[in-house]
Coordinates of C-alpha atoms and ligand atoms in Angstrom, one line a residue:
X1 CA 0.0 0.0 0.0
X2 CA 1.1 3.6 -0.6
X3 CA 0.2 5.9 2.2
X4 CA 0.2 9.6 1.2
X5 CA 0.6 11.9 4.1
X6 CA -0.9 15.4 4.3
X7 CA 1.5 18.3 3.6
X8 CA 1.6 19.4 7.3
X9 CA 2.8 15.9 8.5
X10 CA 6.2 16.1 10.0
X11 CA 9.0 13.5 10.1
X12 CA 8.1 12.5 13.6
X13 CA 4.5 11.8 12.4
X14 CA 5.8 9.7 9.6
X15 CA 8.1 7.8 12.1
X16 CA 5.1 7.0 14.3
X17 CA 3.1 5.6 11.4
X18 CA 6.1 3.6 10.2
X19 CA 6.5 2.1 13.6
X20 CA 2.9 1.0 13.5
X21 CA 3.4 -0.6 10.1
X22 CA 6.5 -2.4 11.3
X23 CA 4.9 -3.7 14.5
X24 CA 2.1 -5.1 12.4
X25 CA 4.6 -7.2 10.6
X26 CA 4.7 -5.3 7.4
X27 CA 7.8 -3.8 5.7
X28 CA 7.8 0.0 6.2
X29 CA 9.1 2.3 3.5
X30 CA 9.9 6.0 4.0
X31 CA 9.7 7.9 0.7
X32 CA 10.0 11.6 1.4
X33 CA 9.1 13.9 -1.5
X34 CA 9.5 17.6 -2.1
X35 CA 5.9 18.4 -1.4
X36 CA 4.7 15.6 0.8
X37 CA 5.8 12.4 2.3
X38 CA 4.7 9.1 1.0
X39 CA 5.0 5.9 3.1
X40 CA 4.9 2.3 1.9
X41 CA 3.7 -0.8 3.6
X42 CA 4.7 -4.1 1.9
X43 CA 3.2 -7.4 2.8
X44 CA -0.3 -8.8 3.4
X45 CA -2.5 -5.8 2.8
X46 CA -5.3 -7.1 4.9
X47 CA -3.1 -6.5 8.0
X48 CA -2.9 -2.8 7.0
X49 CA -6.6 -2.5 7.0
X50 CA -6.7 -3.5 10.7
X51 CA -4.5 -0.5 11.5
X52 CA -7.3 1.9 10.2
X53 CA -4.7 4.4 8.9
X54 CA -7.4 5.8 6.7
X55 CA -8.8 7.5 9.8
X56 CA -5.5 8.9 10.8
X57 CA -5.7 12.8 10.9
X58 CA -2.4 13.2 9.0
X59 CA -3.1 10.6 6.3
X60 CA -4.4 12.0 3.0
X61 CA -5.1 8.8 1.2
X62 CA -4.1 5.2 0.9
X63 CA -3.6 3.7 -2.6
X64 CA -3.0 0.0 -3.3
X65 CA 0.1 -1.0 -5.2
X66 CA -1.5 -2.6 -8.2
X67 CA 1.4 -4.7 -9.4
X68 CA 2.5 -8.0 -7.9
X69 CA 6.1 -6.7 -7.6
X70 CA 6.2 -3.8 -5.1
X71 CA 9.7 -2.7 -4.2
X72 CA 10.9 -2.6 -7.8
X73 CA 7.7 -0.8 -9.0
X74 CA 7.7 2.8 -10.1
X75 CA 4.6 3.3 -8.1
X76 CA 6.6 3.1 -4.9
X77 CA 9.7 4.8 -6.3
X78 CA 8.9 7.2 -9.1
X79 CA 12.5 8.3 -9.7
X80 CA 15.1 6.3 -11.7
X81 CA 17.5 4.3 -9.5
X82 CA 21.1 4.5 -10.2
X83 CA 23.1 1.4 -9.4
X84 CA 26.8 1.5 -9.1
X85 CA 29.2 -1.2 -10.2
X86 CA 32.4 -0.1 -8.5
X87 CA 32.5 3.6 -9.4
X88 CA 30.5 3.1 -12.6
X89 CA 26.9 4.4 -12.4
X90 CA 24.3 2.4 -14.3
X91 CA 21.2 4.5 -15.0
X92 CA 21.1 8.2 -15.4
X93 CA 23.0 10.3 -18.0
X94 CA 25.8 7.8 -18.8
X95 CA 25.4 4.9 -21.2
X96 CA 27.3 2.1 -19.5
X97 CA 29.4 -0.2 -21.8
X98 CA 30.1 -3.5 -20.2
X99 CA 32.3 -5.7 -22.3
X100 CA 34.6 -8.8 -22.2
X101 CA 34.7 -12.4 -23.1
X102 CA 32.0 -14.9 -22.6
X103 CA 34.3 -17.1 -20.6
X104 CA 37.6 -16.4 -18.8
X105 CA 40.0 -18.8 -20.6
X106 CA 43.5 -17.8 -19.7
X107 CA 45.6 -14.9 -18.4
X108 CA 46.8 -13.8 -21.9
X109 CA 43.3 -14.0 -23.3
X110 CA 41.7 -12.0 -20.4
X111 CA 44.4 -9.4 -20.1
X112 CA 44.5 -8.8 -23.9
X113 CA 40.7 -8.5 -24.0
X114 CA 40.5 -6.2 -20.9
X115 CA 43.1 -3.9 -22.5
X116 CA 41.0 -3.7 -25.7
X117 CA 37.9 -3.0 -23.7
X118 CA 39.6 -0.2 -21.8
X119 CA 41.4 1.3 -24.8
X120 CA 38.1 1.5 -26.8
X121 CA 36.2 3.2 -24.0
X122 CA 34.5 0.3 -22.3
X123 CA 33.6 1.0 -18.6
X124 CA 33.3 -2.4 -17.1
X125 CA 34.8 -5.9 -17.7
X126 CA 32.7 -9.0 -18.0
X127 CA 33.9 -12.6 -18.1
X128 CA 32.5 -15.8 -16.8
X129 CA 34.4 -18.0 -14.4
X130 CA 31.5 -20.4 -13.9
X131 CA 29.8 -21.2 -17.2
X132 CA 26.3 -22.7 -17.4
X133 CA 26.7 -24.6 -20.7
X134 CA 23.9 -26.5 -22.5
X135 CA 26.3 -29.4 -23.0
X136 CA 28.2 -31.0 -20.1
X137 CA 31.1 -31.6 -22.5
X138 CA 31.5 -27.9 -23.2
X139 CA 34.1 -25.7 -21.4
X140 CA 32.6 -25.1 -17.9
X141 CA 34.9 -22.2 -16.8
X142 CA 38.0 -21.9 -14.7
X143 CA 36.2 -21.4 -11.4
X144 CA 38.1 -19.5 -8.7
X145 CA 41.2 -19.5 -10.9
X146 CA 39.2 -17.4 -13.4
X147 CA 38.0 -15.1 -10.6
X148 CA 41.6 -14.4 -9.7
X149 CA 42.4 -13.5 -13.3
X150 CA 39.4 -11.2 -13.4
X151 CA 40.6 -9.4 -10.3
X152 CA 44.1 -9.1 -11.8
X153 CA 42.7 -7.7 -15.1
X154 CA 40.5 -5.3 -13.2
X155 CA 43.4 -3.9 -11.2
X156 CA 45.7 -3.7 -14.2
X157 CA 43.2 -1.9 -16.4
X158 CA 41.2 -0.1 -13.8
X159 CA 37.9 -1.6 -14.8
X160 CA 35.2 -2.7 -12.4
X161 CA 34.0 -6.3 -13.1
X162 CA 30.9 -8.5 -13.4
X163 CA 30.9 -12.3 -13.5
X164 CA 28.2 -14.9 -13.3
X165 CA 27.2 -16.8 -10.2
X166 CA 25.5 -20.1 -10.8
X167 CA 25.0 -21.4 -7.3
X168 CA 24.7 -20.3 -3.8
X169 CA 28.0 -21.8 -2.8
X170 CA 29.9 -19.6 -5.2
X171 CA 28.5 -16.3 -3.9
X172 CA 31.2 -15.7 -1.4
X173 CA 34.0 -16.3 -3.9
X174 CA 32.4 -14.1 -6.6
X175 CA 31.7 -11.4 -4.0
X176 CA 35.3 -11.3 -2.9
X177 CA 36.8 -11.1 -6.4
X178 CA 34.2 -9.1 -8.5
X179 CA 32.3 -5.9 -8.3
X180 CA 29.0 -7.3 -9.4
X181 CA 27.1 -10.6 -9.8
X182 CA 25.5 -11.7 -13.0
X183 CA 22.5 -14.0 -12.8
X184 CA 22.2 -15.7 -16.1
X185 CA 19.1 -16.5 -18.1
X186 CA 19.1 -20.1 -16.9
X187 CA 19.0 -19.1 -13.3
X188 CA 16.6 -16.1 -13.4
X189 CA 14.1 -18.1 -11.4
X190 CA 16.5 -19.8 -9.1
X191 CA 14.8 -18.3 -6.1
X192 CA 17.2 -19.6 -3.5
X193 CA 20.1 -18.0 -5.4
X194 CA 18.1 -14.7 -5.7
X195 CA 17.3 -14.7 -2.0
X196 CA 20.9 -15.2 -1.1
X197 CA 22.0 -12.4 -3.4
X198 CA 19.5 -10.2 -1.6
X199 CA 21.8 -10.6 1.5
X200 CA 24.7 -9.0 -0.4
X201 CA 25.2 -5.3 -1.0
X202 CA 27.0 -5.9 -4.3
X203 CA 25.0 -5.2 -7.5
X204 CA 23.3 -7.9 -9.4
X205 CA 22.8 -7.9 -13.2
X206 CA 19.7 -10.1 -13.6
X207 CA 19.3 -11.5 -17.1
X208 CA 15.9 -12.3 -18.4
X209 CA 15.2 -16.0 -18.7
X210 CA 14.9 -17.2 -22.3
X211 CA 11.2 -17.9 -21.9
X212 CA 10.4 -15.6 -19.0
X213 CA 7.6 -13.1 -19.1
X214 CA 8.6 -9.5 -18.1
X215 CA 6.4 -9.8 -15.0
X216 CA 8.4 -12.9 -14.0
X217 CA 11.6 -10.9 -14.5
X218 CA 10.3 -8.1 -12.3
X219 CA 9.3 -10.6 -9.7
X220 CA 12.7 -12.2 -9.8
X221 CA 14.2 -8.8 -9.2
X222 CA 11.7 -8.3 -6.3
X223 CA 13.1 -11.4 -4.6
X224 CA 16.5 -9.8 -4.4
X225 CA 15.3 -6.3 -3.4
X226 CA 12.8 -7.6 -0.8
X227 CA 15.7 -9.4 0.9
X228 CA 17.5 -6.1 1.3
X229 CA 19.7 -5.6 -1.7
X230 CA 18.3 -2.7 -3.8
X231 CA 21.2 -2.8 -6.3
X232 CA 19.6 -4.7 -9.2
X233 CA 20.1 -4.1 -12.9
X234 CA 17.8 -5.8 -15.4
X235 CA 19.2 -7.2 -18.6
X236 CA 17.2 -8.0 -21.8
X237 CA 19.2 -10.8 -23.6
X238 CA 16.7 -12.2 -26.1
X239 CA 14.1 -14.8 -25.8
X240 CA 13.4 -18.0 -27.6
X241 CA 10.8 -17.8 -30.4
X242 CA 10.0 -19.9 -33.5
X243 CA 12.6 -18.0 -35.4
X244 CA 15.8 -20.0 -35.9
X245 CA 17.8 -17.4 -38.0
X246 CA 19.2 -16.0 -34.8
X247 CA 20.3 -17.6 -31.6
X248 CA 17.6 -15.6 -29.8
X249 CA 15.1 -12.9 -30.7
X250 CA 16.1 -9.7 -28.9
X251 CA 12.9 -8.3 -27.5
X252 CA 13.5 -4.6 -27.4
X253 CA 9.8 -4.0 -26.5
X254 CA 11.0 -5.0 -23.1
X255 CA 13.1 -1.9 -22.6
X256 CA 10.5 0.9 -22.7
X257 CA 8.0 -1.5 -21.1
X258 CA 10.3 -2.1 -18.1
X259 CA 11.5 1.5 -17.9
X260 CA 7.8 2.5 -17.4
X261 CA 7.1 0.0 -14.7
X262 CA 10.3 -0.1 -12.7
X263 CA 12.8 2.4 -11.4
X264 CA 15.6 -0.2 -11.8
X265 CA 18.2 0.4 -14.6
X266 CA 17.7 -1.7 -17.8
X267 CA 20.6 -2.8 -20.0
X268 CA 20.6 -4.9 -23.2
X269 CA 22.9 -7.7 -24.3
X270 CA 22.7 -7.8 -28.1
X271 CA 25.5 -10.5 -28.2
X272 CA 23.3 -13.2 -26.8
X273 CA 20.2 -11.5 -28.1
X274 CA 21.3 -12.2 -31.7
X275 CA 24.1 -14.7 -31.6
X276 CA 25.6 -13.1 -34.6
X277 CA 28.4 -10.5 -34.5
X278 CA 27.1 -8.5 -37.5
X279 CA 23.8 -7.9 -35.7
X280 CA 25.5 -6.6 -32.5
X281 CA 26.0 -3.0 -33.6
X282 CA 22.5 -2.4 -35.2
X283 CA 20.7 -3.9 -32.3
X284 CA 22.9 -2.0 -29.8
X285 CA 21.9 1.2 -31.6
X286 CA 18.3 0.2 -31.4
X287 CA 18.6 -0.5 -27.7
X288 CA 20.1 2.9 -27.0
X289 CA 17.3 4.5 -29.1
X290 CA 14.6 2.8 -27.1
X291 CA 16.0 3.8 -23.7
X292 CA 18.5 1.2 -22.5
X293 CA 20.8 2.4 -19.7
X294 CA 23.7 0.4 -21.0
X295 CA 24.9 -2.5 -23.1
X296 CA 26.7 -5.8 -22.4
X297 CA 28.8 -6.9 -25.3
X298 CA 31.0 -10.0 -25.8
X299 CA 34.5 -9.2 -26.9
X300 CA 37.3 -11.7 -27.3
X301 CA 40.9 -11.1 -28.3
X302 CA 40.7 -14.0 -30.8
X303 CA 37.0 -14.8 -31.4
X304 CA 37.8 -17.6 -33.9
X305 CA 39.4 -19.7 -31.2
X306 CA 37.1 -18.7 -28.3
X307 CA 36.0 -21.6 -26.1
X308 CA 32.5 -20.2 -26.0
X309 CA 30.3 -17.8 -28.0
X310 CA 33.0 -16.9 -30.6
X311 CA 30.4 -16.3 -33.3
X312 CA 28.9 -13.4 -31.4
X313 CA 32.1 -12.0 -30.0
X314 CA 33.7 -8.9 -31.4
X315 CA 37.5 -8.8 -31.9
X316 CA 39.4 -5.8 -30.3
X317 CA 39.4 -4.0 -33.6
X318 CA 35.7 -4.7 -34.2
X319 CA 34.9 -3.4 -30.7
X320 CA 36.8 -0.2 -31.3
X321 CA 34.7 0.4 -34.5
X322 CA 31.6 -0.6 -32.6
X323 CA 32.1 2.0 -29.9
X324 CA 32.9 4.7 -32.5
X325 CA 29.7 3.8 -34.5
X326 CA 27.6 3.8 -31.4
X327 CA 28.6 7.2 -30.1
X328 CA 26.3 9.4 -32.3
X329 CA 23.4 7.3 -31.1
X330 CA 24.3 7.8 -27.5
X331 CA 24.6 11.6 -28.1
X332 CA 21.3 11.6 -29.9
X333 CA 19.5 10.4 -26.8
X334 CA 21.3 13.0 -24.7
X335 CA 23.5 10.5 -22.9
X336 CA 27.3 10.4 -22.6
X337 CA 29.8 7.6 -22.8
Ligands
LIG401 C1 26.7 -14.9 -20.7 O1 26.5 -13.7 -20.4 O2 27.8 -15.4 -21.2 C2 25.5 -15.9 -20.6 C3 25.7 -17.2 -20.4 O3 24.4 -15.2 -20.8 P1 22.9 -15.7 -20.7 O4 22.6 -16.1 -19.3 O5 22.1 -14.5 -21.1 O6 22.7 -16.8 -21.7
LIG402 MN1 28.2 -15.9 -23.6

């Protein structure tokens, strides 16, 4: 429920009502505005009815939150949230460029790729140490060894990092070596994992499941935020459709739809969204045009010999051209790189 206080209500009045909300077992939210204060009560709404706050002299009105997701909804938090990965803000004026290999394969591979990302103007290094692969015979990632290489590359090239976490037991390692967690498409509804990530303060890039509805994506984000971690970034990475010309169909409808309903930043991954390197630039441009707060791009120092996702990975030279060709589109939406 959203409880709008009368303009004359003071902070101490708000505190008193928040206390009542909390003692009734609901989650209290304090949302001060320029003109008036709004409070939130998250949980079983029937409990709130018993508090009879509608009769309170300083309560102007009580509105229900209509969506199933509450904390991530714009209804409760009308302003855009800016989530920081290290010192990189995601959301707001800057268009964030997160780039790097699908998988961390070796020290020379990661360092060469990180250097290329930095030199071309990338802001954050990605790279998987734990890889959820469709085949058990495919490269599964270097594990902690890979995380150590990621940290080394991060320090050497002054880039914050993000890497995928595929199970609860890996959280503590990923947390100590990287600046952000990635939850992959295959784990979007791994609710135990989401709840545990809610205990961390580090940001989580939550990728849309390949057959997940947007409401399910928002509810998955709600799992993390409701546990206490507000630092969630949503990522559209394509969905599975009848079309087989591409690896996935990049659903850019999702971007303006999500931006309207949630205050969380939304980024787009056109590498997995298309599976084809020649489609990465046009779809990245389209993503910027429809309001994405950033992009996640796969880059590999030698895409032809990559152990995973080589076909959709840009070489260092291609990434440089990519960034140059993207810049006018970023300026056109009044954002900066
Ligand atoms: C990845 O980012 O390399 C990855 C496995 O992505 P997704 O979960 O979107 O398939
Ligand atoms: Mn990949």
